[in-house]
């Protein structure tokens, strides 16, 4: 074992202004983040952060997280059990997290409109649901590459990402120690972990895509299923006949998995083994209840290539594969673009729903312009918010490092926060019953100059506080009825409070006047 | 004069990878930023940065910028002249910048669908146009408050904001040295400068809104017109009868100008002097060709208050005032929200266009959620992109410091870049003819591993390069056919280039085979 693993440390302790609480649901402890307000009230929020933010929890990365009680293996998939009318422990758990009935969860899972990625062999998991009837979810990609980062760093990034609100994690490692990195992440992850098995398979054949075989791939998948991976990206929709459609694109094939499979298909001039062996793959995944994330290997990598024939040809194939997977009882999500200008975003959701029986859509951004490397968390948060409003169930984050390098700790946080914003904006636009509670609580705190509450209710209390401190660091400024933006004379909030008092007084005056005139609505003309 | 003013310095020199070029249009020098590519090509971009990025320009802040030749005063407004069929020098200038015909500009200005804010007394200006037929524009707010910052800092922020793409600047100073700060900004600003005169008027009466009078306000406006301010926010739509509509809001009145006028109306229990004296105000502004920016004093300050009766009642009044202003030949823009959830954004544009005769809409964000103080450049870039797609002509930026403090230099840049992203995403979605050129050029550079070109074509070449350097600092990495994200083995772009070559080879093979078989499309069945 690398010495760096032994030195691994992660950030623990509650988020500023909050504490971890649990609600008992059939003997299960369902976690929430409770924000404590200075006016004695509190607000409970959906909590992705796991035991790491629980002051009472003992964290030992070397031991991993404790298993949740009652994990049932060898009893089929959530999809099969939902179809059979069973409300599983996992469904009850996520229903409590989402604030909906367990029956709603069961029905959505049974219809294939929602998935609960929960490998029987990942008992450390706190179950969560991905589907458009529920809160919009966010995935954070981590993982090392041949030229950067270590196992300890990746574990730290995982814990850091879920602290700020990542609902799932994908370990996209392509470098050294793929198995070991994943083991440390899985044993310490309270959120579902996704992978792209073709990356590890490619390492196994020395990086030459043409040397890949179904057998090598299959064994890699089984290894990862055994380890506890909850969902897997499989680029089975990249067919031989699709490849020529990409030749005149501005940016060709930009998905790693897609380009690997395209290279294989071309070299052997035969159909993709992922496609020809898809039924066998379904049998393997069903055994562990691993969820498919059918990859969009031909997603557009530039505005110019958006919604083109290559992209939609693959989507049609993913529609076929969705039916096959569901026939095997395997849960399915569909991955989506990429780079898409705003006016072409909704079409992606419409077509995905039509072709893939409303399987949960899981999109990367999309980036709404190509011209802002170093700010692609923003170019893509715009597209992410819009595509989520249109029905996307989970958003894969994009960090400021996209196109330039691998995300470090700061990038991970920036990406997660940008995507929590997009997801929440979409929840508001979709009328999610509990979304606006938080906005209202924060805005009320803002209007009443409860600065600490404003920080505590925000997505990132530490940075909000730090920014306020930059100009008004003194403690009394946190209760002052103004801020540094306008200073005391110009504060609109303060003036409005005066107005409110004045209007209230005015109403009282009018009311007295009304009474003095005998409570008549119209005064006598002669008066 | 404060000693700090004498020490003022600003950032000069070209943006990395670019140089300033001018196109001669009727003897005027119309500026562009020319990006030089390593393949010998170049791309000319719209350029807001003024002489500061021109290596040949001598910048002396104490002298101010040179006047552009041919500024015509005492000849009415752009609106009046456009209606008379005249193509002014300013129209010809902006037509060249936008890449459209001068007649298009004249027609849009004549119809009141576009404005060219250009006070006769601001000859340092490089004219620009604001209207939905043209590229979406971005305004950056700067200005000091009672508790922070100096004149030199504000001049520096102005130059810094236009370097990164701000099309106009608003000086919202409320503290000391209001006149002096504005003077330094105006004399050194190549972009239109906007103000909110009520702020200075309020300083004049010691900060007590109830002591304001029409005469004090009028004199302040004249002083600012004389100084060269190009557009002014006037909150003349806040009427006495609107105020009770705000009482049960979550965040009441959040506009400074709006709350000042509301306090005045209530204290005197009489109609706003801005409304009752609006015709006189029109006469003053017409004299200098100062453009109205009719302020939304009752804009929503929280998701809960969006699109409510108070907001739309004021918008109806702004519609009336628009007609009055145009009858006086004064150019008009309409300011818009605020905080608006995504599903309520389009309604704002629709109603503004209906009520205000399609006068250019100029919106602050809107923020699509309240829960992310410290990241409101992102919450609002989402709303800004969407509202611009729907027809907003200019976006007022929001910086990460919104709600927490005044923006410093870093915040100004972060805000401008986030808003250039939103504006560009909207230009793409609206099918702006030249917008996609830049995306295509950058994506082509990305696909061909021309790293330097990718940086140079981006909104922020310095940060893009810096991020790339973090993992692959060596010079050869800038020409390498991979990056640190995937490493050499997994690079999808490299694999795709191989595929492209292979498909091309395949085509050649097929073509040879075709020739060998006598160039017949269908082979004889017996062959």
PDB file of N, CA, C and O in Angstrom, chain B residues 6 8 10 12 52 57-66 184 187-188:
ATOM      1  N   UNK B   6      -3.798  61.157  -7.507  1.00  0.00           N
ATOM      2  CA  UNK B   6      -2.539  61.356  -8.229  1.00  0.00           C
ATOM      3  C   UNK B   6      -1.778  60.048  -8.406  1.00  0.00           C
ATOM      4  O   UNK B   6      -0.978  59.913  -9.321  1.00  0.00           O
ATOM      5  N   UNK B   8      -3.165  57.245  -9.059  1.00  0.00           N
ATOM      6  CA  UNK B   8      -3.993  56.289  -9.823  1.00  0.00           C
ATOM      7  C   UNK B   8      -3.201  55.638 -10.943  1.00  0.00           C
ATOM      8  O   UNK B   8      -2.496  56.312 -11.700  1.00  0.00           O
ATOM      9  N   UNK B  10      -3.661  52.232 -13.928  1.00  0.00           N
ATOM     10  CA  UNK B  10      -4.586  51.243 -14.488  1.00  0.00           C
ATOM     11  C   UNK B  10      -3.800  50.228 -15.302  1.00  0.00           C
ATOM     12  O   UNK B  10      -2.644  50.456 -15.651  1.00  0.00           O
ATOM     13  N   UNK B  12      -2.718  48.411 -18.532  1.00  0.00           N
ATOM     14  CA  UNK B  12      -2.678  48.699 -19.969  1.00  0.00           C
ATOM     15  C   UNK B  12      -1.975  47.565 -20.702  1.00  0.00           C
ATOM     16  O   UNK B  12      -1.451  46.644 -20.085  1.00  0.00           O
ATOM     17  N   UNK B  52      -6.752  51.583 -23.856  1.00  0.00           N
ATOM     18  CA  UNK B  52      -5.888  50.976 -22.833  1.00  0.00           C
ATOM     19  C   UNK B  52      -5.207  49.704 -23.315  1.00  0.00           C
ATOM     20  O   UNK B  52      -4.168  49.313 -22.793  1.00  0.00           O
ATOM     21  N   UNK B  57      -1.053  53.615 -27.939  1.00  0.00           N
ATOM     22  CA  UNK B  57      -1.741  54.742 -27.300  1.00  0.00           C
ATOM     23  C   UNK B  57      -0.984  55.227 -26.066  1.00  0.00           C
ATOM     24  O   UNK B  57      -0.473  54.420 -25.283  1.00  0.00           O
ATOM     25  N   UNK B  58      -0.899  56.542 -25.921  1.00  0.00           N
ATOM     26  CA  UNK B  58      -0.289  57.111 -24.716  1.00  0.00           C
ATOM     27  C   UNK B  58      -1.410  57.400 -23.724  1.00  0.00           C
ATOM     28  O   UNK B  58      -2.306  58.174 -24.017  1.00  0.00           O
ATOM     29  N   UNK B  59      -1.381  56.714 -22.592  1.00  0.00           N
ATOM     30  CA  UNK B  59      -2.446  56.900 -21.604  1.00  0.00           C
ATOM     31  C   UNK B  59      -1.959  57.828 -20.500  1.00  0.00           C
ATOM     32  O   UNK B  59      -0.909  57.600 -19.908  1.00  0.00           O
ATOM     33  N   UNK B  60      -2.703  58.900 -20.264  1.00  0.00           N
ATOM     34  CA  UNK B  60      -2.390  59.791 -19.149  1.00  0.00           C
ATOM     35  C   UNK B  60      -3.704  60.098 -18.437  1.00  0.00           C
ATOM     36  O   UNK B  60      -4.517  60.895 -18.918  1.00  0.00           O
ATOM     37  N   UNK B  61      -3.912  59.428 -17.315  1.00  0.00           N
ATOM     38  CA  UNK B  61      -5.189  59.542 -16.603  1.00  0.00           C
ATOM     39  C   UNK B  61      -5.485  60.987 -16.210  1.00  0.00           C
ATOM     40  O   UNK B  61      -6.638  61.390 -16.097  1.00  0.00           O
ATOM     41  N   UNK B  62      -4.424  61.763 -15.976  1.00  0.00           N
ATOM     42  CA  UNK B  62      -4.628  63.157 -15.541  1.00  0.00           C
ATOM     43  C   UNK B  62      -5.151  64.039 -16.669  1.00  0.00           C
ATOM     44  O   UNK B  62      -5.860  65.005 -16.439  1.00  0.00           O
ATOM     45  N   UNK B  63      -4.787  63.658 -17.908  1.00  0.00           N
ATOM     46  CA  UNK B  63      -5.290  64.404 -19.066  1.00  0.00           C
ATOM     47  C   UNK B  63      -6.611  63.857 -19.577  1.00  0.00           C
ATOM     48  O   UNK B  63      -7.375  64.554 -20.228  1.00  0.00           O
ATOM     49  N   UNK B  64      -6.847  62.595 -19.352  1.00  0.00           N
ATOM     50  CA  UNK B  64      -8.039  61.951 -19.900  1.00  0.00           C
ATOM     51  C   UNK B  64      -7.796  61.502 -21.327  1.00  0.00           C
ATOM     52  O   UNK B  64      -6.750  61.774 -21.928  1.00  0.00           O
ATOM     53  N   UNK B  65      -8.775  60.795 -21.883  1.00  0.00           N
ATOM     54  CA  UNK B  65      -8.658  60.298 -23.246  1.00  0.00           C
ATOM     55  C   UNK B  65      -8.873  61.432 -24.240  1.00  0.00           C
ATOM     56  O   UNK B  65      -9.565  62.402 -23.936  1.00  0.00           O
ATOM     57  N   UNK B  66      -8.307  61.312 -25.437  1.00  0.00           N
ATOM     58  CA  UNK B  66      -8.571  62.332 -26.459  1.00  0.00           C
ATOM     59  C   UNK B  66     -10.030  62.245 -26.926  1.00  0.00           C
ATOM     60  O   UNK B  66     -10.630  61.183 -26.882  1.00  0.00           O
ATOM     61  N   UNK B 184     -13.273  61.814 -12.994  1.00  0.00           N
ATOM     62  CA  UNK B 184     -12.139  60.975 -13.397  1.00  0.00           C
ATOM     63  C   UNK B 184     -12.589  59.808 -14.247  1.00  0.00           C
ATOM     64  O   UNK B 184     -11.937  59.430 -15.221  1.00  0.00           O
ATOM     65  N   UNK B 187     -13.781  61.239 -17.886  1.00  0.00           N
ATOM     66  CA  UNK B 187     -12.710  61.730 -18.760  1.00  0.00           C
ATOM     67  C   UNK B 187     -11.808  60.600 -19.254  1.00  0.00           C
ATOM     68  O   UNK B 187     -11.072  60.763 -20.226  1.00  0.00           O
ATOM     69  N   UNK B 188     -11.874  59.470 -18.579  1.00  0.00           N
ATOM     70  CA  UNK B 188     -11.033  58.338 -18.982  1.00  0.00           C
ATOM     71  C   UNK B 188     -11.822  57.159 -19.532  1.00  0.00           C
ATOM     72  O   UNK B 188     -11.261  56.106 -19.788  1.00  0.00           O
TER      73      UNK B 188
END
